[in-house]
Each structure stands twice: as structure tokens, then as C-alpha cells.
Coordinates of C-alpha atoms in Angstrom, one line a residue:
M6 CA 0.1 0.2 0.2
N7 CA 1.5 3.2 -0.4
V8 CA 2.2 4.7 2.1
S9 CA 0.8 8.1 1.1
A10 CA -3.2 6.1 0.5
L11 CA -4.2 5.5 4.4
I12 CA -6.9 8.5 5.3
L13 CA -8.2 7.8 8.8
R14 CA -11.4 8.7 10.0
P15 CA -11.8 11.3 12.3
A16 CA -13.0 8.6 14.1
D17 CA -10.0 6.4 13.7
W18 CA -8.2 9.3 15.5
P19 CA -6.2 9.8 18.9
A20 CA -7.5 11.6 21.7
Q21 CA -6.1 14.4 21.0
D22 CA -6.6 14.8 17.5
Q23 CA -10.1 13.8 18.3
K24 CA -10.4 16.8 20.6
M25 CA -9.0 19.7 18.7
W26 CA -11.3 18.8 15.5
R27 CA -14.1 19.0 17.3
M28 CA -12.8 22.6 18.8
A29 CA -12.3 24.0 15.4
I30 CA -15.4 23.4 14.3
R31 CA -18.1 23.4 17.0
E32 CA -20.7 26.4 16.7
G33 CA -21.2 27.4 19.6
G34 CA -23.8 28.0 22.1
L35 CA -24.5 31.0 23.8
F36 CA -21.6 31.1 26.6
D37 CA -19.7 29.2 24.6
D38 CA -16.6 30.0 21.4
V39 CA -16.8 28.8 18.9
G40 CA -15.0 27.4 16.3
H41 CA -11.6 28.5 14.2
L42 CA -12.7 26.6 12.2
A43 CA -17.4 26.7 12.2
H44 CA -17.7 29.3 10.0
L45 CA -16.3 27.5 6.7
S46 CA -18.9 25.2 4.7
P47 CA -19.4 21.5 4.7
P48 CA -17.1 20.5 1.5
T49 CA -14.5 23.3 2.3
L50 CA -15.0 21.7 6.7
G51 CA -14.1 18.0 4.8
M52 CA -11.4 18.9 2.6
I53 CA -9.4 19.5 6.0
Q54 CA -10.3 16.5 8.1
S55 CA -9.6 14.3 4.4
A56 CA -6.0 16.6 4.2
Y57 CA -5.9 15.8 8.4
G58 CA -5.6 12.5 7.8
K59 CA -3.5 11.7 5.3
W60 CA -0.9 13.3 8.1
L61 CA -1.9 10.8 10.0
G62 CA -2.0 7.7 7.8
W63 CA 1.0 8.2 6.0
L64 CA 2.1 9.1 9.9
T65 CA 0.8 5.4 11.2
M66 CA 2.3 4.3 8.2
T67 CA 6.7 5.6 8.3
Q68 CA 6.7 7.0 11.5
H69 CA 3.3 5.0 14.1
E70 CA 5.6 6.0 17.1
V71 CA 5.2 10.0 16.6
L72 CA 1.3 9.8 17.3
E73 CA 1.8 9.8 20.7
M74 CA 3.0 13.1 20.9
P75 CA 1.0 16.3 20.8
P76 CA -0.3 17.7 17.1
P77 CA 2.6 20.5 17.2
D78 CA 5.3 18.6 18.2
R79 CA 5.0 16.2 15.4
L80 CA 5.7 18.2 12.3
Q81 CA 8.6 19.1 12.4
L82 CA 9.5 20.5 9.2
E83 CA 12.1 17.8 8.0
R84 CA 8.5 15.4 8.9
F85 CA 5.8 17.7 7.0
I86 CA 8.9 18.6 3.8
D87 CA 8.8 14.5 3.8
F88 CA 5.2 14.1 4.6
A89 CA 4.9 16.8 1.4
E90 CA 7.0 14.5 -1.4
A91 CA 5.1 11.4 0.0
N92 CA 2.3 12.7 -1.7
S93 CA 4.3 14.3 -5.4
H94 CA 2.8 11.3 -7.4
L95 CA -0.7 13.7 -6.6
S96 CA -1.5 16.5 -8.3
P97 CA 1.0 19.8 -7.5
K98 CA -2.6 21.8 -6.5
T99 CA -4.1 18.3 -4.6
Q100 CA 0.0 18.2 -3.0
H101 CA -0.8 21.4 -2.6
L102 CA -4.3 22.3 -1.2
C103 CA -3.5 18.4 1.5
T104 CA -0.4 20.0 3.1
S105 CA -1.7 23.5 3.0
N106 CA -5.1 22.5 5.0
T107 CA -3.6 19.6 7.2
L108 CA -1.4 23.0 8.1
R109 CA -4.6 24.7 8.3
L110 CA -5.8 23.1 10.5
L111 CA -2.3 22.8 13.3
H112 CA -2.4 27.2 12.8
H113 CA -5.4 27.6 13.9
A114 CA -5.8 24.9 16.7
Y115 CA -2.1 26.6 18.6
P116 CA -1.7 29.9 17.2
E117 CA 1.0 30.4 19.6
R118 CA 3.2 29.0 17.7
D119 CA 6.1 29.5 15.0
W120 CA 4.5 28.1 11.7
E121 CA 6.2 30.2 9.3
A122 CA 8.9 27.3 8.4
A123 CA 5.8 25.3 7.6
W124 CA 4.1 28.4 6.0
R125 CA 8.0 28.5 3.6
V126 CA 7.1 25.3 1.8
I127 CA 3.1 26.1 2.1
R128 CA 4.6 29.7 -0.7
R129 CA 6.6 27.3 -2.1
L130 CA 4.3 24.1 -3.2
K131 CA 1.5 26.9 -4.0
I132 CA 3.5 28.2 -7.1
Q133 CA 4.8 25.0 -8.3
A134 CA 0.5 24.2 -8.7
D135 CA 0.5 27.7 -10.1
R136 CA 3.0 27.0 -12.9
H137 CA 1.5 24.3 -13.3
V138 CA 0.5 23.2 -17.0
S139 CA -3.1 20.5 -16.4
H140 CA -3.4 18.6 -19.7
R141 CA -7.0 16.8 -17.6
K142 CA -9.0 19.4 -19.5
N143 CA -7.9 19.1 -22.8
G144 CA -10.9 18.9 -25.1
R145 CA -13.9 18.8 -22.6
I146 CA -14.3 22.5 -21.9
L147 CA -17.0 22.5 -25.2
S148 CA -18.6 26.4 -26.0
G149 CA -21.5 26.7 -23.6
N150 CA -24.1 27.7 -26.5
H151 CA -23.0 23.7 -28.1
V152 CA -23.7 22.6 -25.1
L153 CA -27.5 23.6 -24.6
S154 CA -28.4 23.3 -28.0
A155 CA -28.2 19.8 -27.6
A156 CA -29.6 19.9 -24.4
L157 CA -32.2 20.8 -26.0
D158 CA -32.8 18.7 -28.5
L159 CA -32.5 16.0 -26.2
A160 CA -35.6 16.5 -24.2
G161 CA -36.6 18.1 -27.1
P162 CA -37.2 15.8 -30.9
V163 CA -34.6 13.2 -30.0
A164 CA -36.4 11.9 -26.4
A165 CA -39.7 12.5 -28.7
A166 CA -38.5 9.5 -30.5
A167 CA -37.4 7.6 -28.1
R168 CA -39.0 3.7 -28.4
T169 CA -40.5 4.0 -24.3
P170 CA -42.4 6.3 -21.7
L171 CA -39.4 5.8 -19.7
Q172 CA -36.8 6.2 -22.1
R173 CA -38.8 9.1 -23.1
A174 CA -39.0 10.6 -20.1
L175 CA -35.7 9.7 -18.5
L176 CA -33.9 11.3 -22.0
Q177 CA -35.7 14.9 -20.8
R178 CA -34.9 14.2 -17.6
N179 CA -31.0 14.1 -18.8
G180 CA -31.2 16.5 -21.1
T181 CA -32.9 19.1 -18.5
I182 CA -30.0 18.9 -16.7
I183 CA -27.8 19.5 -18.8
A184 CA -29.2 22.0 -19.9
F185 CA -29.7 23.9 -16.9
L186 CA -26.6 23.4 -16.0
A187 CA -25.1 25.2 -18.7
L188 CA -27.3 28.3 -18.1
M189 CA -27.0 28.1 -14.4
P190 CA -23.6 25.7 -13.4
L191 CA -24.6 25.7 -9.6
R192 CA -22.2 23.6 -7.5
R193 CA -22.9 19.6 -6.5
R194 CA -23.4 20.5 -3.9
A195 CA -26.4 23.2 -4.1
F196 CA -28.0 21.9 -7.9
T197 CA -28.6 17.8 -6.3
S198 CA -30.2 19.8 -3.4
L199 CA -32.6 21.8 -5.1
R200 CA -36.1 21.1 -3.6
L201 CA -40.1 22.4 -5.2
G202 CA -41.5 25.2 -3.0
E203 CA -37.8 26.2 -1.7
A204 CA -35.9 26.3 -3.6
V205 CA -37.3 26.4 -7.5
V206 CA -40.1 28.7 -7.1
F207 CA -42.8 29.2 -9.5
E208 CA -43.4 32.9 -9.7
D209 CA -46.5 34.2 -12.2
N210 CA -44.7 32.8 -15.8
D211 CA -41.0 33.1 -13.9
I212 CA -39.8 29.9 -12.3
R213 CA -36.5 30.9 -9.4
I214 CA -33.8 29.4 -8.3
I215 CA -32.9 30.0 -4.6
A216 CA -29.2 28.6 -3.4
R217 CA -29.7 29.0 0.5
P218 CA -26.3 30.2 2.6
H219 CA -25.3 26.5 3.4
M220 CA -26.0 24.8 0.4
T221 CA -23.2 27.6 -1.5
K222 CA -19.7 26.7 -1.1
R223 CA -18.8 30.5 0.7
R224 CA -22.1 30.4 3.1
T225 CA -24.8 33.1 0.6
H226 CA -27.1 33.7 -1.0
W227 CA -27.3 32.4 -4.4
E228 CA -30.2 33.6 -7.2
T229 CA -31.7 33.8 -10.1
L230 CA -34.5 33.9 -12.7
V231 CA -34.4 30.6 -15.2
P232 CA -33.6 32.1 -18.6
P233 CA -36.6 32.1 -21.2
S234 CA -34.6 29.4 -23.3
I235 CA -34.6 26.5 -20.6
A236 CA -38.1 27.6 -18.6
P237 CA -40.6 25.4 -21.3
T238 CA -38.1 22.7 -20.6
L239 CA -38.0 22.7 -17.2
R240 CA -41.8 23.0 -15.6
R241 CA -41.5 20.4 -19.0
Y242 CA -40.5 18.2 -16.9
I243 CA -41.9 19.0 -13.7
E244 CA -45.0 19.6 -14.0
E245 CA -45.6 16.0 -17.3
V246 CA -42.4 14.5 -17.1
R247 CA -41.4 13.8 -12.2
P248 CA -44.8 12.9 -11.5
Q249 CA -44.3 10.0 -14.3
L250 CA -41.1 8.9 -13.0
M251 CA -42.3 9.5 -9.0
K252 CA -43.9 6.2 -8.2
P253 CA -46.6 5.3 -6.0
G254 CA -45.9 6.3 -1.9
R255 CA -42.8 8.7 -3.5
D256 CA -43.3 11.3 -1.6
H257 CA -40.4 14.0 -1.8
E258 CA -41.0 17.0 -3.4
M259 CA -36.4 16.5 -4.4
L260 CA -36.6 18.2 -8.0
W261 CA -33.9 15.6 -9.8
V262 CA -35.1 12.5 -9.5
T263 CA -34.2 8.5 -10.8
K264 CA -36.0 6.6 -12.7
Y265 CA -37.9 4.8 -9.5
G266 CA -38.9 7.7 -7.6
T267 CA -36.0 8.6 -5.2
P268 CA -33.3 11.5 -5.4
V269 CA -30.9 11.5 -7.3
S270 CA -27.7 11.1 -4.9
G271 CA -24.3 13.7 -5.7
S272 CA -22.4 10.3 -6.8
A273 CA -25.3 8.8 -9.3
M274 CA -26.1 12.7 -10.3
S275 CA -22.0 13.2 -11.4
T276 CA -22.2 9.5 -13.2
L277 CA -25.8 10.3 -15.2
I278 CA -23.8 13.6 -16.1
R279 CA -20.3 12.1 -16.9
N280 CA -22.0 9.3 -18.8
Q281 CA -25.0 11.4 -21.0
T282 CA -22.4 14.1 -22.3
H283 CA -20.1 11.2 -22.8
E284 CA -22.3 9.7 -25.1
L285 CA -23.5 13.0 -26.3
F286 CA -20.1 14.9 -27.4
G287 CA -17.9 11.6 -26.6
V288 CA -15.8 13.5 -24.2
T289 CA -17.0 13.5 -20.2
I290 CA -18.2 16.5 -18.8
S291 CA -17.8 16.2 -14.7
P292 CA -20.8 18.3 -12.8
H293 CA -18.4 20.9 -11.8
L294 CA -16.9 21.5 -15.7
F295 CA -19.7 23.5 -16.4
R296 CA -18.4 26.0 -14.1
D297 CA -14.7 25.7 -16.5
I298 CA -18.0 25.9 -19.9
A299 CA -19.1 29.1 -18.3
A300 CA -16.2 31.1 -18.1
T301 CA -14.5 30.2 -20.6
T302 CA -17.5 30.1 -23.5
L303 CA -18.9 34.1 -21.4
A304 CA -14.8 35.5 -21.7
R305 CA -14.3 34.4 -25.7
T306 CA -17.9 35.4 -26.7
A307 CA -18.6 38.5 -24.3
P308 CA -15.5 40.2 -23.2
E309 CA -17.0 43.4 -21.9
A310 CA -19.2 40.5 -19.6
T311 CA -16.1 39.5 -17.6
G312 CA -16.6 40.9 -15.0
H313 CA -19.8 38.5 -13.9
I314 CA -18.1 35.7 -13.7
R315 CA -17.4 35.8 -10.3
A316 CA -20.7 36.6 -9.3
L317 CA -22.0 33.9 -11.9
L318 CA -20.2 31.5 -10.6
D319 CA -20.5 31.9 -6.3
H320 CA -20.5 35.9 -4.0
T321 CA -17.8 36.6 -1.6
G322 CA -19.1 39.3 1.2
H323 CA -21.4 38.1 4.4
E324 CA -22.1 41.3 5.1
T325 CA -26.2 41.7 5.7
A326 CA -26.2 45.2 3.6
E327 CA -24.5 43.6 0.3
K328 CA -26.8 40.3 0.1
Y329 CA -29.7 42.9 -2.0
Y330 CA -26.9 43.4 -3.9
N331 CA -24.9 40.3 -4.4
Q332 CA -28.1 38.9 -5.2
A333 CA -28.8 41.7 -8.0
R334 CA -25.2 41.6 -9.7
T335 CA -26.1 37.6 -10.0
I336 CA -29.8 37.8 -12.0
E337 CA -27.4 40.0 -13.9
A338 CA -25.1 37.4 -15.2
A339 CA -27.1 34.8 -15.3
R340 CA -29.2 37.5 -17.6
D341 CA -26.5 39.0 -19.3
Y342 CA -24.5 34.8 -20.0
A343 CA -28.0 33.6 -20.5
T344 CA -28.1 36.2 -23.3
V345 CA -25.3 35.3 -24.5
L346 CA -25.5 31.8 -25.8
E347 CA -29.8 31.8 -26.2
G348 CA -28.3 34.2 -29.5
L349 CA -25.8 32.2 -30.4
V350 CA -27.5 29.1 -30.4
T351 CA -30.1 30.8 -32.3
A352 CA -27.8 32.3 -34.8
A353 CA -27.2 28.4 -35.3
R354 CA -30.0 27.2 -35.6
T355 CA -31.1 30.0 -38.5
K356 CA -27.9 28.7 -40.8
G357 CA -29.0 25.5 -40.3

């Protein structure tokens, strides 16, 4: 087994490390202190937990005796460098994240310690990560208008030609999912957690999509109106297709459902999207890559609107006074991006 492959779960951490973690994420009560990491989103906490579990796993495999030491005493410079080098088979970005998140937890838990030497290692790894040119996404960052057009065709004429009602419903659902992400590239967790009446709200002729702070990476409010180009497709899925997929005894409000009427889980959604995009485009596109597609398409086709990319993909800032300003920017950004794609799709179909 690779000495860097073992990742200890919190339940298997030494008792002092478990206590450190509980203190770091403690939300606190009326008279309790709040943990230094309590404000972070669950995905971010998951990355820190995994990185630290990897650190403890590496120590378990290589220097088990040091686990008896207090957590900050284990991180000596030479040992920390050895840990980083043990992860050199990973991408430079992953190597940097693993080491920096390990140090992040220890730094917050023991702020009185001098961590400067360790942070120098992290800065060096960050430079290497920034200089690294990854070819992982080559050929998979397609133009947004191409993705949207193919998705609408899948949900429309392609689905209509299906042999069975179930196959038709599944193709309509898949096309709706891809079209949705092409215009509104939510992160997978927020996307799979959309609920009717809570996150998907009908307002007269509009459909509003709302991602609450606990569903976004930065814990900010994300909200937009469904663009006109896909509103009929989404409405048809909600009003016709989803009820077809629901089975007797299934009673839930999750937007996306399986052929059995159960909610589509995060991992199942990733598999669904990867398989369907590979069939459509000949390349596999993960849910997260839709965010790259959106940013790249907007930058290439409407350079004057690139200032909206940050708002389209996520918001920053937590102050209540900025909430409505950010909300307005999100709606504006999504509308601008939708307008760009809709124009490209319309032009392409006119020429055809």
C-alpha cells in the first residue's frame, strides 16, 4: 500500500486529535466559544478533515511512535517536507491543498506556535501548483452554446423519438439537467439539493432558483431567474416528466428523481452527467466542468461581460447589507450569460 494512501477517519484519530477537531468546528452556544473553522462550509471542512486524516495516515504508516506526541510537536520541518514529498505522485494542486489544509488546522488550533517555516513550504508548493499546466480538461471545455443546443435537442426531439415512455422521460430529464447546468452552473451539492417550493419557486410566468447560504461553498445567498430559453423545458420536466418518474408511495419534493422516483444522489448525478455528456459529445464532462464552460464561453464570446463571471459562479461577502446587492448582480450575470448563449444558439439554428 502506498504510504500516502491511508486516510484516517476522525473516529480513528488519536484522542487528542479528535478533541482538537471538535474544538475547531464547534459552533458554540450562548456562552461557548465558536471554533476557528466553524464558519466554513461542509465541503471545505471535508477537505481539511481529509487532508489531516492523510497526514495522520502517513504518520501511522511511517512513524507510528510520533502519534503519542502532542499534535503540534509532530509537525517538524523535515517531517513535513517528507510528507509533502510522499504526495508528489499527486497533481501539484492536490499536493498543495493536502499540505496546506493540514497546516491550516494545526495553525488555528495552536496559534501561539511559530509556523513560519512550514508556511514557507506551503508557499513553495503553491508556486509549483500555479506554474503547473494541466491537460486534464483538454477537449472537455466545450462552447456553452454547443452544450445548450445539444441539451435542448435531447430533451426535445431526441426524447420524443424514444421507443418507450420511460426512456422518453429519462432523456427529457437528462436533457433538462444538462441545459440547466449550461446556463446556471451550480455546484453539485446545491444542484442535487434543489427542492420544489423552497429552491425552485414559481412566480407567475417566472421560475426562480434559490441556493441558500448553507448550500453554497462561501455560505452566501445565490439566486436567479430561469432563462426563457430553458424555462419551458424545466417547466415541462416539473409538471409532466417528474410525475411520470415518481412511484406510488414516494413522497418528497426533491427536484431531480431517478427512474424509481427516489432523489438523485450526488454520486449518481455525477455518473448520470458523465455518461450522458460522453454519449452526446464524445467526451466526459463532470458537473464541476460546467462552471469552466460557463466562464470560458463568457470570456471568449463577450469579453465586456467577464466582470460577471465571479458573480455567476459564486458570491463573496457575508454582510447582510451586501446580500441584495450580490443577489442583483447574480441575476444580472445569469441574464447576461443566458443572453449570450441564446443568441448563439438562435443564430446557429437559423443558419441550419
